[in-house]
Tab-separated table of N, CA and C and ligand atoms in Angstrom:
chain	number	residue	atom	x	y	z
A	1	MET	N	0.847	-1.197	0.000
A	1	MET	CA	0.000	0.000	0.000
A	1	MET	C	0.879	1.242	0.000
A	2	PRO	N	0.741	2.094	-1.002
A	2	PRO	CA	1.593	3.289	-1.026
A	2	PRO	C	1.195	4.263	0.067
A	3	LEU	N	2.160	4.612	0.875
A	3	LEU	CA	1.945	5.627	1.907
A	3	LEU	C	2.583	6.908	1.409
A	4	HIS	N	1.896	7.981	1.554
A	4	HIS	CA	2.456	9.250	1.127
A	4	HIS	C	2.871	10.028	2.369
A	5	HIS	N	4.163	10.341	2.451
A	5	HIS	CA	4.670	11.199	3.523
A	5	HIS	C	5.193	12.472	2.881
A	6	LEU	N	4.769	13.604	3.387
A	6	LEU	CA	5.213	14.873	2.813
A	6	LEU	C	5.568	15.830	3.936
A	7	HIS	N	6.425	16.784	3.628
A	7	HIS	CA	6.678	17.878	4.567
A	7	HIS	C	6.163	19.165	3.943
A	8	LEU	N	5.439	19.938	4.735
A	8	LEU	CA	4.892	21.215	4.276
A	8	LEU	C	5.591	22.306	5.070
A	9	PRO	N	6.628	22.931	4.509
A	9	PRO	CA	7.433	23.873	5.292
A	9	PRO	C	6.697	25.162	5.673
A	10	ASP	N	5.680	25.518	4.880
A	10	ASP	CA	4.961	26.764	5.183
A	10	ASP	C	3.528	26.663	4.672
A	11	GLU	N	2.742	27.722	4.929
A	11	GLU	CA	1.337	27.652	4.540
A	11	GLU	C	1.156	27.532	3.029
A	12	ALA	N	2.086	28.095	2.258
A	12	ALA	CA	1.982	27.982	0.792
A	12	ALA	C	2.024	26.516	0.369
A	13	ALA	N	2.797	25.713	1.084
A	13	ALA	CA	2.884	24.283	0.769
A	13	ALA	C	1.566	23.583	1.106
A	14	THR	N	0.950	23.999	2.193
A	14	THR	CA	-0.372	23.454	2.545
A	14	THR	C	-1.380	23.808	1.447
A	15	THR	N	-1.314	25.040	0.977
A	15	THR	CA	-2.208	25.489	-0.098
A	15	THR	C	-1.978	24.661	-1.369
A	16	ALA	N	-0.716	24.374	-1.666
A	16	ALA	CA	-0.395	23.575	-2.861
A	16	ALA	C	-0.937	22.154	-2.726
A	17	LEU	N	-0.838	21.591	-1.526
A	17	LEU	CA	-1.374	20.239	-1.319
A	17	LEU	C	-2.903	20.252	-1.467
A	18	GLY	N	-3.551	21.289	-0.937
A	18	GLY	CA	-5.011	21.410	-1.085
A	18	GLY	C	-5.406	21.452	-2.553
A	19	ALA	N	-4.647	22.191	-3.342
A	19	ALA	CA	-4.937	22.295	-4.776
A	19	ALA	C	-4.724	20.948	-5.466
A	20	ALA	N	-3.660	20.246	-5.078
A	20	ALA	CA	-3.400	18.922	-5.675
A	20	ALA	C	-4.533	17.960	-5.332
A	21	LEU	N	-4.999	18.035	-4.102
A	21	LEU	CA	-6.108	17.167	-3.693
A	21	LEU	C	-7.373	17.491	-4.488
A	22	ALA	N	-7.614	18.780	-4.708
A	22	ALA	CA	-8.803	19.184	-5.476
A	22	ALA	C	-8.775	18.543	-6.861
A	23	GLY	N	-7.586	18.448	-7.437
A	23	GLY	CA	-7.449	17.861	-8.773
A	23	GLY	C	-7.582	16.356	-8.788
A	24	ALA	N	-7.498	15.730	-7.621
A	24	ALA	CA	-7.522	14.265	-7.546
A	24	ALA	C	-8.838	13.719	-6.991
A	25	LEU	N	-9.686	14.596	-6.485
A	25	LEU	CA	-10.924	14.144	-5.838
A	25	LEU	C	-11.910	13.551	-6.832
A	26	ALA	N	-12.731	12.658	-6.341
A	26	ALA	CA	-13.842	12.125	-7.126
A	26	ALA	C	-15.061	12.067	-6.219
A	27	PRO	N	-16.262	12.202	-6.797
A	27	PRO	CA	-17.471	12.111	-5.981
A	27	PRO	C	-17.536	10.772	-5.249
A	28	GLY	N	-18.032	10.819	-4.036
A	28	GLY	CA	-18.175	9.591	-3.262
A	28	GLY	C	-17.079	9.367	-2.244
A	29	LEU	N	-16.059	10.253	-2.242
A	29	LEU	CA	-14.937	10.067	-1.312
A	29	LEU	C	-15.236	10.659	0.066
A	30	THR	N	-14.744	9.981	1.076
A	30	THR	CA	-14.774	10.506	2.444
A	30	THR	C	-13.334	10.588	2.944
A	31	ILE	N	-12.971	11.762	3.439
A	31	ILE	CA	-11.605	11.988	3.927
A	31	ILE	C	-11.670	12.419	5.387
A	32	TYR	N	-10.910	11.737	6.229
A	32	TYR	CA	-10.773	12.161	7.625
A	32	TYR	C	-9.497	12.995	7.743
A	33	LEU	N	-9.599	14.128	8.419
A	33	LEU	CA	-8.430	14.973	8.696
A	33	LEU	C	-8.087	14.873	10.176
A	34	HIS	N	-6.883	14.388	10.464
A	34	HIS	CA	-6.438	14.223	11.849
A	34	HIS	C	-5.350	15.242	12.164
A	35	GLY	N	-5.308	15.676	13.400
A	35	GLY	CA	-4.243	16.594	13.814
A	35	GLY	C	-4.750	17.498	14.917
A	36	ASP	N	-3.795	18.018	15.700
A	36	ASP	CA	-4.145	18.875	16.838
A	36	ASP	C	-4.789	20.176	16.389
A	37	LEU	N	-5.290	20.924	17.350
A	37	LEU	CA	-5.778	22.284	17.109
A	37	LEU	C	-4.671	23.070	16.414
A	38	GLY	N	-5.011	23.719	15.304
A	38	GLY	CA	-4.021	24.534	14.605
A	38	GLY	C	-3.078	23.759	13.700
A	39	ALA	N	-3.321	22.482	13.512
A	39	ALA	CA	-2.428	21.672	12.671
A	39	ALA	C	-2.559	22.027	11.190
A	40	GLY	N	-3.713	22.562	10.792
A	40	GLY	CA	-3.873	22.966	9.390
A	40	GLY	C	-4.992	22.243	8.656
A	41	LYS	N	-5.880	21.605	9.387
A	41	LYS	CA	-6.985	20.856	8.765
A	41	LYS	C	-7.907	21.794	7.984
A	42	THR	N	-8.280	22.906	8.616
A	42	THR	CA	-9.154	23.866	7.924
A	42	THR	C	-8.391	24.564	6.804
A	43	ALA	N	-7.134	24.894	7.027
A	43	ALA	CA	-6.328	25.562	5.984
A	43	ALA	C	-6.254	24.683	4.735
A	44	LEU	N	-6.074	23.386	4.937
A	44	LEU	CA	-5.993	22.453	3.804
A	44	LEU	C	-7.338	22.375	3.076
A	45	THR	N	-8.420	22.304	3.831
A	45	THR	CA	-9.762	22.225	3.231
A	45	THR	C	-10.089	23.506	2.471
A	46	ARG	N	-9.720	24.629	3.059
A	46	ARG	CA	-9.970	25.929	2.416
A	46	ARG	C	-9.238	26.004	1.073
A	47	ALA	N	-7.980	25.582	1.062
A	47	ALA	CA	-7.190	25.606	-0.174
A	47	ALA	C	-7.801	24.689	-1.224
A	48	LEU	N	-8.266	23.541	-0.781
A	48	LEU	CA	-8.910	22.578	-1.687
A	48	LEU	C	-10.155	23.198	-2.327
A	49	LEU	N	-10.988	23.829	-1.505
A	49	LEU	CA	-12.241	24.406	-2.018
A	49	LEU	C	-11.962	25.572	-2.965
A	50	HIS	N	-11.000	26.397	-2.619
A	50	HIS	CA	-10.675	27.518	-3.507
A	50	HIS	C	-10.097	27.008	-4.823
A	51	ALA	N	-9.252	25.991	-4.759
A	51	ALA	CA	-8.681	25.431	-5.991
A	51	ALA	C	-9.765	24.777	-6.849
A	52	ALA	N	-10.820	24.270	-6.192
A	52	ALA	CA	-11.929	23.654	-6.930
A	52	ALA	C	-12.877	24.713	-7.487
A	53	GLY	N	-12.583	25.987	-7.210
A	53	GLY	CA	-13.337	27.073	-7.821
A	53	GLY	C	-14.319	27.773	-6.912
A	54	TYR	N	-14.372	27.387	-5.638
A	54	TYR	CA	-15.296	28.092	-4.740
A	54	TYR	C	-14.711	29.477	-4.444
A	55	PRO	N	-15.456	30.545	-4.786
A	55	PRO	CA	-14.853	31.876	-4.706
A	55	PRO	C	-14.987	32.552	-3.327
A	56	GLY	N	-15.876	32.057	-2.487
A	56	GLY	CA	-16.190	32.789	-1.260
A	56	GLY	C	-15.286	32.443	-0.092
A	57	ARG	N	-15.703	32.919	1.060
A	57	ARG	CA	-14.941	32.657	2.286
A	57	ARG	C	-15.194	31.235	2.750
A	58	VAL	N	-14.196	30.579	3.234
A	58	VAL	CA	-14.351	29.244	3.815
A	58	VAL	C	-13.953	29.357	5.279
A	59	LYS	N	-14.965	29.290	6.151
A	59	LYS	CA	-14.695	29.404	7.582
A	59	LYS	C	-14.762	28.023	8.210
A	60	SER	N	-14.210	27.919	9.386
A	60	SER	CA	-14.324	26.665	10.110
A	60	SER	C	-15.786	26.470	10.531
A	61	PRO	N	-16.396	25.303	10.230
A	61	PRO	CA	-17.805	25.101	10.615
A	61	PRO	C	-17.929	24.701	12.085
A	62	THR	N	-17.357	25.528	12.937
A	62	THR	CA	-17.227	25.193	14.351
A	62	THR	C	-18.577	24.969	15.030
A	63	TYR	N	-19.528	25.847	14.762
A	63	TYR	CA	-20.817	25.734	15.452
A	63	TYR	C	-21.875	25.021	14.629
A	64	THR	N	-21.807	25.159	13.297
A	64	THR	CA	-22.782	24.468	12.441
A	64	THR	C	-22.416	22.990	12.281
A	65	LEU	N	-21.179	22.640	12.603
A	65	LEU	CA	-20.616	21.282	12.462
A	65	LEU	C	-20.402	20.853	11.016
A	66	ALA	N	-21.207	21.368	10.090
A	66	ALA	CA	-21.056	20.983	8.681
A	66	ALA	C	-21.382	22.164	7.789
A	67	GLU	N	-20.626	22.310	6.708
A	67	GLU	CA	-20.871	23.395	5.750
A	67	GLU	C	-20.747	22.826	4.336
A	68	PRO	N	-21.816	22.925	3.528
A	68	PRO	CA	-21.731	22.393	2.165
A	68	PRO	C	-21.242	23.447	1.164
A	69	TYR	N	-20.484	22.999	0.168
A	69	TYR	CA	-20.002	23.864	-0.914
A	69	TYR	C	-20.257	23.132	-2.229
A	70	THR	N	-20.817	23.831	-3.204
A	70	THR	CA	-20.998	23.198	-4.504
A	70	THR	C	-19.861	23.640	-5.416
A	71	VAL	N	-19.132	22.667	-5.935
A	71	VAL	CA	-17.987	22.969	-6.810
A	71	VAL	C	-18.005	22.019	-8.001
A	72	GLN	N	-17.177	22.354	-8.986
A	72	GLN	CA	-17.076	21.484	-10.150
A	72	GLN	C	-15.827	20.616	-10.027
A	73	LEU	N	-16.034	19.303	-10.066
A	73	LEU	CA	-14.911	18.373	-9.997
A	73	LEU	C	-14.996	17.481	-11.228
A	74	ALA	N	-13.950	17.468	-12.028
A	74	ALA	CA	-13.913	16.608	-13.213
A	74	ALA	C	-15.216	16.735	-14.023
A	75	GLU	N	-15.572	17.979	-14.318
A	75	GLU	CA	-16.733	18.296	-15.172
A	75	GLU	C	-18.080	17.909	-14.582
A	76	ARG	N	-18.117	17.691	-13.279
A	76	ARG	CA	-19.392	17.402	-12.611
A	76	ARG	C	-19.580	18.348	-11.449
A	77	MET	N	-20.817	18.770	-11.210
A	77	MET	CA	-21.072	19.567	-10.025
A	77	MET	C	-21.187	18.615	-8.836
A	78	VAL	N	-20.418	18.900	-7.825
A	78	VAL	CA	-20.340	18.006	-6.668
A	78	VAL	C	-20.469	18.845	-5.398
A	79	THR	N	-21.138	18.306	-4.402
A	79	THR	CA	-21.201	18.987	-3.115
A	79	THR	C	-20.075	18.462	-2.230
A	80	VAL	N	-19.241	19.374	-1.802
A	80	VAL	CA	-18.190	19.032	-0.841
A	80	VAL	C	-18.696	19.487	0.520
A	81	ILE	N	-18.788	18.571	1.462
A	81	ILE	CA	-19.246	18.959	2.802
A	81	ILE	C	-18.069	18.910	3.765
A	82	HIS	N	-17.830	20.069	4.384
A	82	HIS	CA	-16.732	20.220	5.334
A	82	HIS	C	-17.301	20.101	6.751
A	83	PHE	N	-16.899	19.073	7.452
A	83	PHE	CA	-17.360	18.847	8.823
A	83	PHE	C	-16.267	19.221	9.815
A	84	ASP	N	-16.666	19.783	10.935
A	84	ASP	CA	-15.779	19.915	12.085
A	84	ASP	C	-16.586	19.432	13.285
A	85	LEU	N	-16.283	18.238	13.755
A	85	LEU	CA	-17.108	17.609	14.796
A	85	LEU	C	-16.602	17.896	16.203
A	86	TYR	N	-15.628	18.826	16.313
A	86	TYR	CA	-15.003	19.071	17.617
A	86	TYR	C	-16.029	19.347	18.712
A	87	ARG	N	-17.065	20.106	18.375
A	87	ARG	CA	-18.043	20.500	19.391
A	87	ARG	C	-19.281	19.618	19.407
A	88	MET	N	-19.242	18.516	18.699
A	88	MET	CA	-20.417	17.646	18.711
A	88	MET	C	-20.497	16.933	20.061
A	89	SER	N	-21.679	16.978	20.652
A	89	SER	CA	-21.772	16.467	22.022
A	89	SER	C	-22.125	14.989	22.087
A	90	SER	N	-22.768	14.450	21.061
A	90	SER	CA	-23.141	13.036	21.127
A	90	SER	C	-23.384	12.491	19.727
A	91	PRO	N	-23.279	11.179	19.551
A	91	PRO	CA	-23.557	10.578	18.240
A	91	PRO	C	-24.984	10.865	17.771
A	92	GLU	N	-25.890	11.008	18.724
A	92	GLU	CA	-27.293	11.282	18.369
A	92	GLU	C	-27.403	12.596	17.597
A	93	GLU	N	-26.578	13.564	17.989
A	93	GLU	CA	-26.615	14.867	17.319
A	93	GLU	C	-26.305	14.704	15.829
A	94	PHE	N	-25.343	13.851	15.531
A	94	PHE	CA	-24.953	13.578	14.141
A	94	PHE	C	-26.112	12.932	13.389
A	95	LEU	N	-26.743	11.970	14.029
A	95	LEU	CA	-27.850	11.250	13.385
A	95	LEU	C	-29.062	12.153	13.208
A	96	GLU	N	-29.374	12.906	14.247
A	96	GLU	CA	-30.565	13.769	14.188
A	96	GLU	C	-30.411	14.887	13.162
A	97	ALA	N	-29.190	15.332	12.932
A	97	ALA	CA	-28.957	16.388	11.936
A	97	ALA	C	-29.054	15.834	10.507
A	98	GLY	N	-29.160	14.522	10.393
A	98	GLY	CA	-29.252	13.911	9.058
A	98	GLY	C	-27.916	13.864	8.338
A	99	PHE	N	-26.814	13.964	9.092
A	99	PHE	CA	-25.495	14.038	8.458
A	99	PHE	C	-25.132	12.775	7.688
A	100	ARG	N	-25.648	11.633	8.110
A	100	ARG	CA	-25.259	10.394	7.411
A	100	ARG	C	-25.667	10.426	5.938
A	101	GLU	N	-26.762	11.159	5.650
A	101	GLU	CA	-27.238	11.217	4.254
A	101	GLU	C	-26.267	11.951	3.333
A	102	HIS	N	-25.390	12.753	3.910
A	102	HIS	CA	-24.402	13.465	3.077
A	102	HIS	C	-23.347	12.522	2.511
A	103	PHE	N	-23.208	11.346	3.133
A	103	PHE	CA	-22.150	10.422	2.720
A	103	PHE	C	-22.707	9.531	1.613
A	104	ASN	N	-22.636	10.029	0.387
A	104	ASN	CA	-23.197	9.275	-0.734
A	104	ASN	C	-22.327	9.483	-1.978
A	105	GLU	N	-22.714	8.862	-3.062
A	105	GLU	CA	-21.902	8.839	-4.287
A	105	GLU	C	-21.813	10.195	-4.988
A	106	ASN	N	-22.644	11.146	-4.579
A	106	ASN	CA	-22.645	12.449	-5.250
A	106	ASN	C	-21.898	13.521	-4.492
A	107	SER	N	-21.365	13.179	-3.337
A	107	SER	CA	-20.698	14.227	-2.569
A	107	SER	C	-19.326	13.765	-2.102
A	108	VAL	N	-18.559	14.733	-1.656
A	108	VAL	CA	-17.256	14.469	-1.034
A	108	VAL	C	-17.372	14.982	0.391
A	109	CYS	N	-17.040	14.159	1.360
A	109	CYS	CA	-17.097	14.582	2.763
A	109	CYS	C	-15.696	14.669	3.339
A	110	ILE	N	-15.390	15.809	3.940
A	110	ILE	CA	-14.083	16.050	4.564
A	110	ILE	C	-14.349	16.337	6.031
A	111	VAL	N	-13.737	15.547	6.909
A	111	VAL	CA	-14.154	15.576	8.317
A	111	VAL	C	-12.987	15.885	9.249
A	112	GLU	N	-13.078	17.025	9.943
A	112	GLU	CA	-12.143	17.332	11.028
A	112	GLU	C	-12.688	16.735	12.318
A	113	TRP	N	-11.814	16.282	13.164
A	113	TRP	CA	-12.154	15.646	14.440
A	113	TRP	C	-13.110	14.467	14.260
A	114	PRO	N	-12.740	13.525	13.361
A	114	PRO	CA	-13.627	12.378	13.102
A	114	PRO	C	-13.835	11.505	14.335
A	115	GLU	N	-12.854	11.509	15.261
A	115	GLU	CA	-13.013	10.651	16.450
A	115	GLU	C	-14.247	11.015	17.252
A	116	LYS	N	-14.684	12.283	17.129
A	116	LYS	CA	-15.889	12.710	17.849
A	116	LYS	C	-17.150	12.112	17.237
A	117	GLY	N	-17.036	11.581	16.033
A	117	GLY	CA	-18.206	11.012	15.349
A	117	GLY	C	-18.350	9.525	15.555
A	118	ASP	N	-17.416	8.962	16.286
A	118	ASP	CA	-17.446	7.538	16.554
A	118	ASP	C	-18.662	7.201	17.421
A	119	PRO	N	-19.481	6.193	17.107
A	119	PRO	CA	-19.341	5.184	16.049
A	119	PRO	C	-20.305	5.393	14.879
A	120	VAL	N	-20.889	6.579	14.758
A	120	VAL	CA	-21.930	6.756	13.729
A	120	VAL	C	-21.398	7.365	12.424
A	121	LEU	N	-20.183	7.916	12.489
A	121	LEU	CA	-19.592	8.515	11.289
A	121	LEU	C	-19.191	7.423	10.298
A	122	PRO	N	-19.601	7.522	9.023
A	122	PRO	CA	-19.182	6.517	8.040
A	122	PRO	C	-17.656	6.457	7.905
A	123	LEU	N	-17.133	5.298	7.536
A	123	LEU	CA	-15.685	5.094	7.434
A	123	LEU	C	-15.098	5.896	6.271
A	124	PRO	N	-13.805	6.238	6.371
A	124	PRO	CA	-13.194	7.054	5.321
A	124	PRO	C	-12.576	6.213	4.197
A	125	ASP	N	-12.335	6.869	3.068
A	125	ASP	CA	-11.528	6.286	1.991
A	125	ASP	C	-10.072	6.665	2.154
A	126	ILE	N	-9.851	7.839	2.781
A	126	ILE	CA	-8.486	8.361	2.962
A	126	ILE	C	-8.375	8.985	4.356
A	127	HIS	N	-7.265	8.677	5.027
A	127	HIS	CA	-6.898	9.393	6.260
A	127	HIS	C	-5.793	10.380	5.906
A	128	ILE	N	-5.886	11.601	6.413
A	128	ILE	CA	-4.786	12.557	6.305
A	128	ILE	C	-4.395	12.964	7.723
A	129	TYR	N	-3.123	12.738	8.062
A	129	TYR	CA	-2.609	13.076	9.393
A	129	TYR	C	-1.690	14.288	9.264
A	130	LEU	N	-1.977	15.338	10.008
A	130	LEU	CA	-1.135	16.538	10.009
A	130	LEU	C	-0.467	16.664	11.376
A	131	THR	N	0.841	16.898	11.365
A	131	THR	CA	1.591	17.042	12.614
A	131	THR	C	2.416	18.322	12.553
A	132	VAL	N	2.372	19.095	13.635
A	132	VAL	CA	3.187	20.309	13.705
A	132	VAL	C	4.631	19.903	13.964
A	133	THR	N	5.547	20.390	13.097
A	133	THR	CA	6.977	20.117	13.269
A	133	THR	C	7.721	21.429	13.143
A	134	GLY	N	8.175	21.957	14.246
A	134	GLY	CA	8.858	23.256	14.204
A	134	GLY	C	7.919	24.288	13.615
A	135	HIS	N	8.358	24.906	12.510
A	135	HIS	CA	7.520	25.927	11.882
A	135	HIS	C	6.590	25.351	10.826
A	136	GLY	N	6.818	24.114	10.416
A	136	GLY	CA	6.026	23.542	9.328
A	136	GLY	C	5.111	22.434	9.798
A	137	ARG	N	4.717	21.617	8.854
A	137	ARG	CA	3.808	20.505	9.143
A	137	ARG	C	4.308	19.260	8.409
A	138	ASP	N	4.196	18.122	9.061
A	138	ASP	CA	4.382	16.847	8.371
A	138	ASP	C	2.998	16.322	8.026
A	139	VAL	N	2.886	15.664	6.904
A	139	VAL	CA	1.592	15.122	6.515
A	139	VAL	C	1.763	13.710	5.987
A	140	GLU	N	0.806	12.888	6.371
A	140	GLU	CA	0.790	11.503	5.913
A	140	GLU	C	-0.593	11.250	5.319
A	141	LEU	N	-0.630	10.695	4.125
A	141	LEU	CA	-1.900	10.365	3.477
A	141	LEU	C	-1.981	8.855	3.361
A	142	ARG	N	-3.080	8.300	3.785
A	142	ARG	CA	-3.215	6.835	3.780
A	142	ARG	C	-4.581	6.457	3.211
A	143	ALA	N	-4.556	5.643	2.157
A	143	ALA	CA	-5.812	5.201	1.540
A	143	ALA	C	-6.284	3.905	2.170
A	144	LEU	N	-7.592	3.786	2.335
A	144	LEU	CA	-8.154	2.568	2.925
A	144	LEU	C	-8.981	1.764	1.935
A	145	SER	N	-9.497	2.423	0.914
A	145	SER	CA	-10.385	1.741	-0.029
A	145	SER	C	-9.807	1.851	-1.438
A	146	ASP	N	-10.385	1.131	-2.384
A	146	ASP	CA	-9.961	1.246	-3.786
A	146	ASP	C	-10.103	2.684	-4.271
A	147	LYS	N	-11.271	3.290	-3.935
A	147	LYS	CA	-11.515	4.678	-4.333
A	147	LYS	C	-10.445	5.618	-3.774
A	148	GLY	N	-10.056	5.349	-2.534
A	148	GLY	CA	-9.033	6.167	-1.889
A	148	GLY	C	-7.674	5.987	-2.554
A	149	HIS	N	-7.340	4.728	-2.881
A	149	HIS	CA	-6.068	4.447	-3.565
A	149	HIS	C	-6.022	5.142	-4.919
A	150	GLN	N	-7.152	5.077	-5.642
A	150	GLN	CA	-7.201	5.705	-6.971
A	150	GLN	C	-7.025	7.211	-6.853
A	151	CYS	N	-7.605	7.794	-5.831
A	151	CYS	CA	-7.472	9.239	-5.623
A	151	CYS	C	-6.006	9.598	-5.358
A	152	LEU	N	-5.354	8.867	-4.465
A	152	LEU	CA	-3.957	9.196	-4.147
A	152	LEU	C	-3.040	8.925	-5.334
A	153	ALA	N	-3.399	7.949	-6.164
A	153	ALA	CA	-2.604	7.675	-7.365
A	153	ALA	C	-2.696	8.842	-8.354
A	154	ARG	N	-3.813	9.556	-8.325
A	154	ARG	CA	-3.993	10.714	-9.223
A	154	ARG	C	-3.337	11.980	-8.679
A	155	LEU	N	-2.930	11.920	-7.437
A	155	LEU	CA	-2.418	13.119	-6.764
A	155	LEU	C	-1.123	13.582	-7.423
A	156	LYS	N	-1.175	14.771	-7.947
A	156	LYS	CA	0.039	15.338	-8.562
A	156	LYS	C	0.539	16.421	-7.628
A	157	PHE	N	1.588	16.087	-6.914
A	157	PHE	CA	2.075	17.046	-5.940
A	157	PHE	C	3.475	17.480	-6.334
A	158	LEU	N	3.747	18.757	-6.170
A	158	LEU	CA	5.043	19.280	-6.584
A	158	LEU	C	6.161	18.556	-5.835
A	159	PRO	N	7.137	17.996	-6.569
A	159	PRO	CA	8.151	17.189	-5.913
A	159	PRO	C	9.083	18.003	-5.006
A	160	ASN	N	9.119	19.317	-5.183
A	160	ASN	CA	10.044	20.100	-4.358
A	160	ASN	C	9.471	20.407	-2.978
A	161	LEU	N	8.249	19.939	-2.692
A	161	LEU	CA	7.679	20.231	-1.389
A	161	LEU	C	7.962	19.098	-0.414
B	1	LIG	N1	2.620	24.096	6.360
B	1	LIG	C1	2.390	25.025	7.292
B	1	LIG	N2	3.418	25.549	7.992
B	1	LIG	C2	3.185	26.476	8.951
B	1	LIG	N3	1.969	26.969	9.282
B	1	LIG	C3	0.930	26.480	8.607
B	1	LIG	C4	1.079	25.498	7.581
B	1	LIG	N4	-0.144	25.197	7.095
B	1	LIG	C5	-1.024	25.940	7.789
B	1	LIG	N5	-0.391	26.726	8.692
B	1	LIG	C6	-0.980	27.623	9.703
B	1	LIG	O1	-1.466	26.806	10.731
B	1	LIG	C7	-2.734	27.267	11.174
B	1	LIG	C8	-3.747	26.180	10.896
B	1	LIG	O2	-4.986	26.554	11.388
B	1	LIG	P1	-6.273	25.720	11.052
B	1	LIG	O3	-7.432	26.495	11.503
B	1	LIG	O4	-6.220	25.283	9.624
B	1	LIG	O5	-6.056	24.438	11.996
B	1	LIG	P2	-7.045	23.231	12.278
B	1	LIG	O6	-6.224	21.993	12.196
B	1	LIG	O7	-8.236	23.319	11.410
B	1	LIG	O8	-7.451	23.468	13.809
B	1	LIG	P3	-8.807	23.171	14.585
B	1	LIG	O9	-8.681	21.777	15.130
B	1	LIG	O10	-8.808	24.202	15.677
B	1	LIG	O11	-9.969	23.315	13.637
B	1	LIG	C9	-3.028	28.534	10.416
B	1	LIG	O12	-2.626	29.617	11.226
B	1	LIG	C10	-2.131	28.435	9.188
B	1	LIG	O13	-1.698	29.679	8.729
B	2	LIG	MG1	-10.242	23.448	11.797
């Protein structure tokens, strides 16, 4: 299984990775973003959405828990839903909000603090782990499903990063 390890020396590198991910995404993918507060989960998602053509502000969905964005991916309109489950108080909240219905073949779900969604959060196709290292970030991308492997195989990331 190919494991991708990268170093992101500055925020521009995080932005470049977000753009590369935008180019590799396909509808139906679920991505978990792991990492401490301030690790760059929202920064990466924001870069991905902007690279996918979303022109507006991308804020952390801290209180709404989920924020949908409609973007064009590979000539299809796709809803990317950005979750931040940090403040979710119980699995029931996830179920009652109808969040499980977002995890389908027509959308891409990106989830910060997925551990808070245990055990009702659907499983991911890709895990992304962000770690603060000095001034930069280390990142590890790990695919779990065929769809996830295909996405990472399409990932074109600048080799100098
Ligand atoms: N590669 C990088 N090197 C250094 N700083 C970075 C890098 N990428 C992002 N940052 C900075 O790290 C911070 C990341 O904040 P962000 O809100 O994205 O974190 P988060 O992981 O979403 O945290 P939270 O769990 O609170 O939602 C921002 O201040 C951003 O400028
Ligand atoms: Mg965040």
